[in-house]
Structure formats: C-alpha cells, structure tokens
Amino acid sequence: MIENRKEEHIKIAENENVVSEHNFWDDIRIVHRAIPEVDFNDIDTGVKFLGKQFNYPILISSMTGGTETAKIINKNLAMTAEHFKIGMGVGSMRVAVKNKNTADTFSVINDYKIPAKFANIGAPQLVRQDSDSLSDNDIEYIYNLINADFLIVHFNFLQEMVQPEGDRNSKGVIKRLKDIAGSYNVIAKETGSGFSKEDALSLLDAGVKAIDVGGLGGTSFAAIEYYRAQKANDEIKMHTGKAFWNWGIPSPASIKYCSLGEPVIGSGGLRNGLDLAKAIMFGATLGGFARELLKDANTSFDDVKRQMEMIINDLKITMMLTSSRNIDELKHARYITLEPLRSWLEVYK
Amino acid sequence: MIENRKEEHIKIAENENVVSEHNFWDDIRIVHRAIPEVDFNDIDTGVKFLGKQFNYPILISSMTGGTETAKIINKNLAMTAEHFKIGMGVGSMRVAVKNKNTADTFSVINDYKIPAKFANIGAPQLVRQDSDSLSDNDIEYIYNLINADFLIVHFNFLQEMVQPEGDRNSKGVIKRLKDIAGSYNVIAKETGSGFSKEDALSLLDAGVKAIDVGGLGGTSFAAIEYYRAQKANDEIKMHTGKAFWNWGIPSPASIKYCSLGEPVIGSGGLRNGLDLAKAIMFGATLGGFARELLKDANTSFDDVKRQMEMIINDLKITMMLTSSRNIDELKHARYITLEPLRSWLEVYK
Amino acid sequence: MIENRKEEHIKIAENENVVSEHNFWDDIRIVHRAIPEVDFNDIDTGVKFLGKQFNYPILISSMTGGTETAKIINKNLAMTAEHFKIGMGVGSMRVAVKNKNTADTFSVINDYKIPAKFANIGAPQLVRQDSDSLSDNDIEYIYNLINADFLIVHFNFLQEMVQPEGDRNSKGVIKRLKDIAGSYNVIAKETGSGFSKEDALSLLDAGVKAIDVGGLGGTSFAAIEYYRAQKANDEIKMHTGKAFWNWGIPSPASIKYCSLGEPVIGSGGLRNGLDLAKAIMFGATLGGFARELLKDANTSFDDVKRQMEMIINDLKITMMLTSSRNIDELKHARYITLEPLRSWLEVYK
Amino acid sequence: MIENRKEEHIKIAENENVVSEHNFWDDIRIVHRAIPEVDFNDIDTGVKFLGKQFNYPILISSMTGGTETAKIINKNLAMTAEHFKIGMGVGSMRVAVKNKNTADTFSVINDYKIPAKFANIGAPQLVRQDSDSLSDNDIEYIYNLINADFLIVHFNFLQEMVQPEGDRNSKGVIKRLKDIAGSYNVIAKETGSGFSKEDALSLLDAGVKAIDVGGLGGTSFAAIEYYRAQKANDEIKMHTGKAFWNWGIPSPASIKYCSLGEPVIGSGGLRNGLDLAKAIMFGATLGGFARELLKDANTSFDDVKRQMEMIINDLKITMMLTSSRNIDELKHARYITLEPLRSWLEVYK
Ligand SMILES: Cc1cc2nc3c(=O)[nH]c(=O)nc-3n(C[C@H](O)[C@H](O)[C@H](O)COP(=O)(O)O)c2cc1C
Ligand SMILES: Cc1cc2nc3c(=O)[nH]c(=O)nc-3n(C[C@H](O)[C@H](O)[C@H](O)COP(=O)(O)O)c2cc1C
Ligand SMILES: Cc1cc2nc3c(=O)[nH]c(=O)nc-3n(C[C@H](O)[C@H](O)[C@H](O)COP(=O)(O)O)c2cc1C
Ligand SMILES: Cc1cc2nc3c(=O)[nH]c(=O)nc-3n(C[C@H](O)[C@H](O)[C@H](O)COP(=O)(O)O)c2cc1C
C-alpha cells in the first residue's frame, strides 16, 4: 500500500539518521562585511518566482499526502506558507488518483491563502510501468485538486531503484514531459541526488519552467530505504541502501549545473537560513526545505512557525552581514568554496 | 542593563568554550632558519605605531569596563601595559556616558604610564538606533576620560544580530565615522569576524588611521551569545548562536585584505607569541590579544605578567629562529600556507 | 608446506582486518543522471572479453586450490560463475604439480559451464629460485587440468618479500613470460600492489593479452603475512608486514596506467557493484572480486549467489543512474576524482 | 650539570611521546614496480660517502656521551656500526673537554672498526656565550679522542631557546665555522628542525662538506624540554615546549632545499627502511637514525642489531619493489607527494 509506505517514510525521516555523510553547504564560506551600511529593518527578502510574489525566497518542499498524519502535516505547512507568504508543495499525488478518499489530505491546503501551490507527481508515473501510469485526466484531476499554480514532476529514480516496489522504467519520460509542459507550468525536481548539466539541458529543452535541484547533502532516500529494509530483514535491500547512501550531485554543484537561464530552486540539505543564503548566492531563486520542517509540522503550526522564524532570521542576518538590502544584492555576495565541493564545480570545465 | 551583560560576557568567555571551530593561525607554518646569526640578547622587538613607541608589537585588546570586576581587570591590564610598554584598549565606553559613576572603571588606567591608550566605542552607536546614539560630546567625554591617544570604533554587527538587545541599524555609520575621523585618530576594529577588502577600502576612504582586523579564529561572540541564550532558555537565540558560531573572515586573511597602506593590527585568536609572529609576517604592525589575557587579568597582575612574558618569549624565539633581529626583518621571514586558509587568500584574485 | 600456508591465508583473509588503510574507490564520485531515459529491464550488462562472452563484466579472481577447503570454495565459485555466466580464476596451481593428488581441488570447476576459465601460476615460479621453477610441461599440465581459456601469471613480489618462504628472484621473468605468451593467452595479474606504467609497457611488449591490475585498496598480503608472523611470534616479519601494509599503486590509478590498448581487468578492493562500475568508468573491461566473495564461497553456493546478486544489482542501478544502457555507455559516464587518488593520476604527467 | 641533563634527555626520549605531531615521510608514496627484474640477492646497498665506503646508506646519528649509560649505548652502537659497516656519530663532545674523565664514554667506540666516525660539537659552542666557547685546541682534542673522520657541527638553536641552560647567541657562528672547515671535514647538522635553503647556501659557502638535515617529523627537542619542564614544575618552559613542539622544516623538504651539489644526509623521523628509501629518493646519500635505535642500544647489541636488520630488510625490499639494483637506481624511483609536504616543496618556487 502506498499509504503505509508514505507513513513509514515520515516516521523514519523523523527518527533515524537519514542524511548523507557530508553536507556540502558546509564547504561554502561567506565573506563577511563588517560595515553593512544597511538597516536590518529595511531588508527586503521578497522575491518573484515565475510571476508569483513571495515574502521570502523559500519553498516548503513537497513531502506528503495520503494519510491522516499527512493531512495534519500539510495543514500545518499550509498555515506556515500562508503566514509567511511563501510557496508550498505537497507530496506525490498519485495516491489521490488511486484512492479518491485521500483527496482531502491534499486539498486541506486550499483553506489557506498561499502565494503559490505546487502539485506533485513522479516522473516514473509519466510512463508505463508494471503499475499504470498517470493519464492526462489524472494529472488534470491532481492539478485542480489543490488549485495548483505549478506542477512539480519529481525525478527519484534512485529511490525507485532502491525500494522494493520501485518503478524501474525511465524511457519516454522526456517525451511525455514535453506534452505536459505544453499544458501546465511544469517544474522538474530531484529528491536528493541532484540534476546534472545534461539533465538540465534536456529539461529546459522539454519546456520546464524551473528546476528544483534536490541535491545530495540532506535527506537520502537510499538511507530511508535502508531502514525500511532493516525492519523487513531484507539483507539485499539493506546492502543497496548502504551502497547508494551518498549517491548524487551535491546541491550547490547542481545549482551551478542547472543555472542555464530559467529559475533554479536550491534544495537538498538546507538546515537553516545560512544554507538558504548560500543557495541563493550560488544562483538559486528559492531555497527548498523538506526534512528540517517535517518533525515540527507533525507537531503543531506554532512549532513550524518558530522553525521558520529562525530560518528567516538567519537569512536576514546573513543579508545584513553581506551588506545585502535585498535578494538581488545577496546574489553578489562573495564566498569561497572548499573541497570536496570545489572538485564538483570543475566537472564541466 | 549593559553592566550585567558585560559581566556575563566575561564570565562566559572565561569559563566556556567560546572559540571558533578552527584557528587559522595553525594553517601558517614558518620556515625555520637553523643559522640565525643573531644574538638573542640583541633582538629588538620595538615598534612604532602611528608615532607611538612600543617595546613589543602587542596591543592589549579592548575588553571591558563598567563593573567592579572590569575595574580590576583594567587595572591589571594597565599595569601590564605599563610594565611592558605596550598599548592598551578598554572595553566599550558607552556605559560611562549612561552611568557616570562607572567612569573610574575605565579611568583607573590613567594611573599608569602606558605608551598608547585606546578609547572604545561601538560603530552601531554612531547612528540612531532604538536606543540613542553617542553625541559628539559623549565621544569627547569618553576620549578624555582615559586621556586616549586613539579612538577605536569597533564593528560588531554579528554580535548585534545575535544578542537580544542588539542595535540593528548600520546605515550612516561611514558618514558619521568620517566626521569623527576629522577630530580623532580613529582606528576601526572588528570583534571576531574580520574586515573584507571592501570594508577596508571604505574605512581608509573615511579617514581611519589604522585597522584592527579582529578576525575569525578566536573568541566567537555568536558562541558567547549562545551560552547566554542557553542560560535564558531562549531556543531561537541559541539557534542563531550556533548557526553563526564560525561566521567571519579568518584573521590572517583579513590582515592581507586590509593591508592597503595604513597600519594593520592583527587580532582574533592569538594564543601565543608564535601566532603573534605570524600576524606580523602576514603584514600586521601589532598583534592584539583579548581572551588569552582575560582570565589572568581577572586574577592578578603577576598572572597577566607571566602570561605576557611567555608571549614575548615565544615572539623572541620565533625572531631568533627566523634570523630576525628586529620586527622589520621578521616581516620578511618565509612561511607556507595550508588549507583552508589558502583558499581565503584567493578571494580577491 | 604450501597447503598449510594456503589454508592459513584463507582463514586470515576471512577473519582478520587484512585490507589496506584506504580504499581508493571512495575517491571517485559519479555524476548522477536524474533522467536516465533507460528501462532498467533493457540494461545490457554483457561484455566480450578477448573473444569470450560474459553476462556481466565480472571476474571471480584467482584465490585458492590445493586443500579440501579450497575445493569447496572453488566448487561454489564455479557454480556461481556458471550461474551468472562470468569468468573465474583458480588459485596458484603450482601445488598441483608438486602434489598430484591435489589436482581435483582445481579440476572440480570442470563440472561447470563457465564462459572463461583462468589457470594461475606465479611469476616467481617462471624463473629459477631456491625451489625449482615450473617447466613448460608443468605449465601445460596446469593449463589442461582445468581446460583453461587463459593463463594468468600473477606478480606478487611484495608477498614473496614479506613471507618467510618467499621466492626472491625476479630476474628473467619477462624473458620466460615472452616464451609462454607465444603458446598461451597470457594475462598478467598483480595481487594487491598494482602495475606501474613501466610494468604495463613491458608486459604488453612481452605479448600478454590483458592486464589484471590487482591494485592497492583491498586485500593486503603484507597484512596477511603480518598475522601469520604474529602467530609464529616472528617479530621481524611482523615489522615487515606492518611497514608494507599500504604499499602499492591504488587500483583505479593502475587501471589508468595500464590502459594502453589491450583489455584491462580492474581489481583490488572491489566491495560492491558501485566500485565495479567505477573500475569500468576508469577503463577496465572487467572488474575482479576476490576477498569480498571468499567467506560466502566457504559457506555455500547460495551465499555467494546472493552476494553476486547484490553486486550485479548495484552495477545495474549505477548504469541506470548514469543513463547507461550497456557497458560501453557506462564507460562514458562522468565522475570526479578526489585526493589522494587525484595525486596518483598525475604521476605520469 | 651537562651529564644529568644528557641522562634526562635519554630517559625522556626513551619513555615519553617526544615526536612531532606529523611524520612527513608518510606524505610520500612510492610507485610500485610489479616486475622488478632484479634478484634480491644481487641488490647492492653499498654507498660511498665522501670517500668512505658504507655497506648501507645509513648513519647512526649523534646521540650521546658523558655518562655511564652513554658509554653502554655508544658501545652497542659502535658494535652495530662495525657489524653492518656503516657510519656512526657520537653525542656532543663538549662534556669531554670540561670533564676529562668522561673521555672513555666516547672513545669506547675506538675499539671497533667503523667505516666512518663522526665527532660532534654544537654550533652555539663555536662562539662566545655565557659559558665559554670551544677553543681550537678543544676541537683538536675532541676530534682525536675518537680518531674521527668527520666533524659534525650541530645546529640546535631551537633547543637552546627552549632549555633553561640554553646558549642564546648565534652571531659569528658562520665565521668560526669557516675557519674550522679549513682544518677538518665538517658536516653541518640540524637536530630536528631542518635547514632552509638560505641556511644551506651559507653552509656550503662556509666550506662544509655535507649537510645532515635533521628535519621535523621525528624527535622534537621542544617536546623533550617540555617533559623536563614538567618535572621541574616550570610553567613557562612548559608553555614554550608546547608552542614550539612542531616547529621546523619537514625532513624531506629540507633534503630538497639542501640538495645543492654536496652530499646530503636525510634524517629526522626515520622509523624504518621505507622512510630511509624515501630519504634517498628525495636526494640524500645517507639516512640518519637516532631515536629509533636509542632504546635498543640501551639494552644490548643484539637488540640494535635486530632493529638494524629490519631497517635493512625494508630498504632492500623497497629497492626490489622499485626495480633498483643499487642505490643509484633507487634515486630514480618514482613517487608522489601529498599534503602537507607538497606545500613545503613550493616554498622556493
Ligand atoms: C518524508 C519525505 C517525503 C517526501 N516525499 C516527496 C514527494 O512525495 N515528492 C517529492 O517531490 N519529494 C519528496 N520528498 C523529497 C523532498 O521534497 C526533498 O527533495 C528532499 O527531502 C531533500 O530535501 P531535504 O534535505 O531538505 O529533506 C520527500 C522527503 C521526505 C523527507
Ligand atoms: C569578554 C570580552 C569583551 C569584549 N568587549 C569588547 C569591547 O567592548 N570592545 C571591543 O572593541 N572589543 C571587545 N571584545 C573583542 C576583543 O577585543 C577581540 O576583538 C576579540 O575577542 C577577538 O580576539 P581574541 O580571539 O583574542 O579574544 C571583547 C572580547 C571579550 C572576550
Ligand atoms: C585468500 C586469498 C588467496 C589468494 N590467492 C591468489 C592466487 O593464488 N593467485 C593470484 O593470482 N591471486 C591470489 N589472490 C589475490 C586476489 O586474486 C586479488 O588480486 C587480491 O586479493 C585483491 O583483490 P581483493 O581486494 O578483491 O581481495 C588471493 C587473494 C586472497 C584473499
Ligand atoms: C637523546 C638524544 C640525544 C641527542 N643528542 C644529540 C647530540 O648530542 N648531537 C647532535 O648532533 N644531535 C643529537 N641528537 C639529535 C639526533 O642526532 C637527531 O638529529 C634527531 O633526534 C632527529 O632524528 P630522529 O627523529 O631519528 O630521532 C640527539 C637525539 C636524541 C634523541
């Protein structure tokens, strides 16, 4: 059952060590400006993302849906998105097609005024697998269910490879993506392994409007599946989970690879507003947070709110201390890059 | 109350681990000269700093004032400055304006013959904040209170950002600084995050006579505020303290950035005379010590004196072993630079 | 007795920490392709190695023979080789010449249909030592004993140097090798220290058909001999074992050095299918596994089979996630190289 | 008393951790040659050092004299030097001048046939200090006492700086050295901090016949003095010992700096024959061992002999595995250099 799996994912992500060995945001160090000549109260964190106005360059990344727990989480996240006027995604919505009475676990966010809502489907479901693919009607249903502004198509083939129930065909994805990109504002998103430059080029060629890098450094789905396999006593899947635990392109490197003209969302491993600022300095328009918000979202709106306040405070302090009155100026702050991230930045040189 | 806060700062700096993760002086290694052709007894450690003669290239960095403890510390430090004929700064003197009966906690140093006394005010207090700014009269009062030779304006916007009572406006600082620099020998100083080259350029443009880099590697005010927040059970401030614990430009890098013609004081993380020698080899005229002297200064003159003797002995040994008869020759000693400091030296290339 | 020594080697390799300090496969990171456009089920892992068709680019490396345990191991490995249609080597066959009634510990593999069988002799036995060398007849006997397709000549002079019974003459090896290479398909193989470029050039000049690098990073025979010495209370040999524990050329570097036109087998430290994929990306035609299979081979066919399934699954996932439909495409996947491996790649520049 | 101090040095060097933090020989990795085409029994380890024939490129470094323990040590080392036909130095001989009845603690080595004996005096004693300097007659006495072939003048100004009784004048050393170099075959030697290129140039200019680098990586005299200070409860000297514990030029780097035409002895931190081989590959004619032999020399000839056999065995294995039939060929073996040593090799570029 998809629902059970999703529930398990959340539990594991909340309670186990599911992050990759190294967080590459730590390889970036920002050059301090001792004389900001900025009034903290004047700092403008607003950004425009594909025509939508956000108060902060933050996206609450797609995480959940389909279960009662998910509904609570989505509600608390939606209240947060409304409160801070930032964007919000929901988890993969296939389950709402298969099982219509889970619809409200997603549509619960419609009660809140959110600057931009991101529907979510998986790239593997764009093409025929053992299980059926999503039809155009399915997608239309999903999109309307949350009155979405954008349709995120997430690429998670590592996860598909590692999990027992995985969809293992990726042929034809780009072709179908191209079709869909004609009808919706599609955003391509990875889920922890990042996009290469080759990927980014074919995505833009297919007509996506933005890329959410979802790179290596934070939540590792190989890790999550390792814990599921452990519980199931499945030694083979445990092996795979371990072997691919640190697979992927570091988030900051992927931002650079994907910066080809269209907006980029920097995500994967963001822990605070400092990491967020680094994402923006590397070229992202928004930074996406998933796991960092999960536990609090499962507790109460107040808790997520406080978490978000900390993130925003970090961001504003970083802006202050880099003499950046607004997000555009932040993009021009100086930084240095250390190993191993530095080596990743040379791949396409 | 400022007084309580200052008292707390001292206690925490003395008893907790308040230093940044990495001390960048360790990234510098000095090339030994086995055949010095120098007589240790001939080594001349004297320097001239903006017209003032010091017996050693050492500044006792600005630390305290305003409380009874501070008075003891300042007295012991003043005795040390007199004994060794080196410069000495006092802590931020705003409190003496607000609360005139704290004046003697600063002026206590007037009883000693110190080659150069450094008054101290904060850059944030140069401009209007929620609390009032310092007037020209206030500054004149402060300056005269210790018969100062120099007026240090310290830049500590990281600290202002992290502490609850922080002054959060930095707009107009340079303009006011320019005015003051017309009337006093102003020295700009950071307090643990260093100055960038952009900062240095605008400081020199504003007419400061010297720059005290106060870089990353030693005392971290984010760390100090973390412990204060912990005591106050303030989770948000604890988060900020942790997030910015290692924020800043490494001291040696900042010396390089600031070496633009006017004298530079190398400070931030100096632990012994070896670090001091490295500061000078990197281009500083003086090296500044704060935390390393604090605990002893709080105990007795004899203890600070012994500490200072160790520092001086280290310095002289380093001079001997680099074949440097005087400070000018020390500036030409060879060294190597390792990562991560090396990467910082490439920022402006 | 050779037999006892071999038995000991196996026991130690199974139970002690016999690997080198650092595994250099970890210094290679693969660039993920989020959009493979590949169907997992279409992935073709087949390769041709010197005219022989393998289902997977895998060689079960030469390990054992001569004892009852060895016979069981060889049988289980042969079943595995048959099952997966991959190549298989046996351990050094000199013992079969000296002691004819050990013949069946090798020939047991003849009961299985294996795409390519690799006979095995040691380079030191090609020339006169204290003990006699192998005659042309001996080699013919050995070759026929397992109906071999290839004759591996292994170079293990480090081991010979460290072990008490070592053959210490290597003069004339190349000359004799040239003779033999006229009559058999000879493959030169190291056993944990890798080949340099100079080595590779003289091997190809001598007429070998392929090179199996057997580089540093996995099983260390210095380590194995250390444990034997420990048991024998031989302090001098323990010293030597420790001193040379990490001696050798990292496997990936050796692949690069040996890639001079003829096929290369990448081996030494392969733990899983990810390492295998890296070997292929570095230029190898096959990857060789030894120690990783040993313990399971000593247990049961089912255990080796499961181990091999994991390796293959890793490989196919890596192919999927680098958008490689076949082994040729895998060779063109992008990667980065970190220190210390990176420095090794510069030796011949 | 010099005698007590020497006794203490030995005890500490034998029982405490007196080595520098990092051994830079570990930053050199040798390129293995799998096909040596060498017979181990043919390997010729002989070298000529300034006209003297050694069976191995090894010097037993200057260590001791002046006490009963020293006499035993010197005797055992002399037996070792005779047995292996290698060179041997004794410790600083000033004590024999001051206290004539210690003469036999040095001259004990005259009972053995040693290819080359190295007398030893300290550079600080070449010039006037608080204590008297050595006269020409003193030196003549010292030289004849052991029928020396070479006169080592050791440079140990770090030690002089750290120890309480230190001679602190180095002015005039080169001038006096020049005089002495007219009468004796003088070798300049450091004692753990290495020579810079500037040093080497002035040494050669003064007419020394060879340089013994005595670099950083092994015994640290700052460390030894730290332990002495600890015993004496001298906090200031403890501070100095700690601060300069890792002061100096890494031995391999110093070999490179000093390779200017005359023979170089590579020493400082050699632990085994692998380190010795690296010293030679870096350009040294001999490798010098001190601390590694000390404890065994204090026990029995058999123990030093066994230790030396291990060193020689390592050396010969390294020669075998780099395809070096003799020391000249070893000099051309390939290697790589890692950080931090690599950075030291760039100092004079
Ligand atoms: C419990 C959980 C469920 C997730 N579900 C989805 C999903 O359904 N769709 C999607 O695009 N990403 C999903 N993600 C991936 C996140 O959006 C994000 O890309 C990834 O976790 C990396 O970000 P992080 O390091 O901030 O967690 C999920 C992540 C978590 C932790
Ligand atoms: C307890 C304490 C109080 C300080 N107060 C001041 C101050 O009032 N004004 C100032 O310019 N710097 C102040 N500083 C900063 C120091 O002068 C110095 O720049 C900083 O501590 C880094 O040097 P260190 O690593 O040697 O401690 C203070 C430092 C400490 C530890
Ligand atoms: C117990 C054992 C016995 C071995 N015997 C042989 C042998 O007889 N001939 C040979 O060419 N290699 C032999 N090897 C070396 C392996 O084939 C291989 O080159 C080496 O172990 C490195 O690979 P690994 O790290 O995967 O173990 C042996 C290895 C082991 C562990
Ligand atoms: C106990 C001891 C005494 C030493 N005495 C002398 C000495 O008198 N003269 C000298 O030139 N070097 C002396 N040395 C220095 C050594 O010769 C050598 O340069 C140094 O220890 C570094 O080599 P190592 O790391 O192999 O010990 C002494 C070393 C030790 C450990």
Coordinates of C-alpha atoms and ligand atoms in Angstrom, one line a residue, chain D residues 6 9-11 13 18-19 61-64 90-93 120-121 152-155 159 189-192 212 214-215 217-221 224 267-270 288-292 294, ligand 4:
Chain D
K6 CA 72.0 14.3 29.0
H9 CA 67.2 13.6 27.6
I10 CA 67.8 9.9 27.1
K11 CA 65.3 8.8 29.6
A13 CA 63.4 10.2 24.6
V18 CA 58.6 13.1 22.1
V19 CA 57.9 13.1 18.4
S61 CA 73.1 9.7 14.3
S62 CA 74.9 11.5 17.0
M63 CA 73.2 10.9 20.3
T64 CA 75.1 10.6 23.5
V90 CA 78.6 10.3 19.0
G91 CA 76.8 12.9 21.0
S92 CA 78.1 16.4 21.7
M93 CA 81.6 16.1 23.0
N120 CA 80.2 16.1 17.4
I121 CA 80.2 19.7 18.7
I152 CA 79.7 17.3 12.9
V153 CA 78.8 20.7 13.9
H154 CA 75.2 20.5 15.1
F155 CA 72.8 23.4 14.9
Q159 CA 66.7 23.5 21.8
K189 CA 73.7 19.0 11.1
E190 CA 70.4 20.1 12.5
T191 CA 68.7 18.3 15.4
G192 CA 65.0 18.2 14.4
D212 CA 72.7 16.4 7.6
G214 CA 67.8 16.7 10.9
G215 CA 64.4 17.9 9.9
G217 CA 58.9 14.8 11.8
G218 CA 60.7 12.8 14.4
T219 CA 62.3 13.6 17.8
S220 CA 61.2 17.1 18.9
F221 CA 63.6 18.7 21.4
I224 CA 61.8 16.7 25.3
S267 CA 67.4 12.5 8.9
G268 CA 64.6 13.4 11.3
G269 CA 61.8 10.9 11.9
L270 CA 63.2 7.9 10.1
G288 CA 70.3 9.0 9.7
F289 CA 68.6 7.2 12.6
A290 CA 68.6 8.4 16.1
R291 CA 65.6 7.8 18.5
E292 CA 64.6 4.6 16.6
L294 CA 68.1 4.5 21.2
Ligands
LIG4 C1 68.6 11.5 23.3 C2 69.1 12.3 22.2 C3 70.3 13.0 22.2 C4 70.8 13.7 21.1 N1 72.0 14.3 21.2 C5 72.5 14.9 20.1 C6 73.8 15.4 20.1 O1 74.5 15.5 21.2 N2 74.3 16.0 19.0 C7 73.6 16.0 17.8 O2 74.1 16.5 16.8 N3 72.3 15.5 17.8 C8 71.8 14.9 18.9 N4 70.5 14.4 18.8 C9 69.7 14.6 17.6 C10 69.7 13.4 16.7 O3 71.0 13.2 16.2 C11 68.7 13.6 15.5 O4 69.1 14.7 14.7 C12 67.3 13.9 16.0 O5 67.0 13.1 17.1 C13 66.3 13.6 14.9 O6 66.3 12.3 14.5 P1 65.3 11.1 15.0 O7 63.9 11.6 14.6 O8 65.7 9.9 14.2 O9 65.5 11.0 16.4 C14 70.0 13.7 19.9 C15 68.8 13.0 19.9 C16 68.3 12.3 20.9 C17 67.0 11.6 20.8

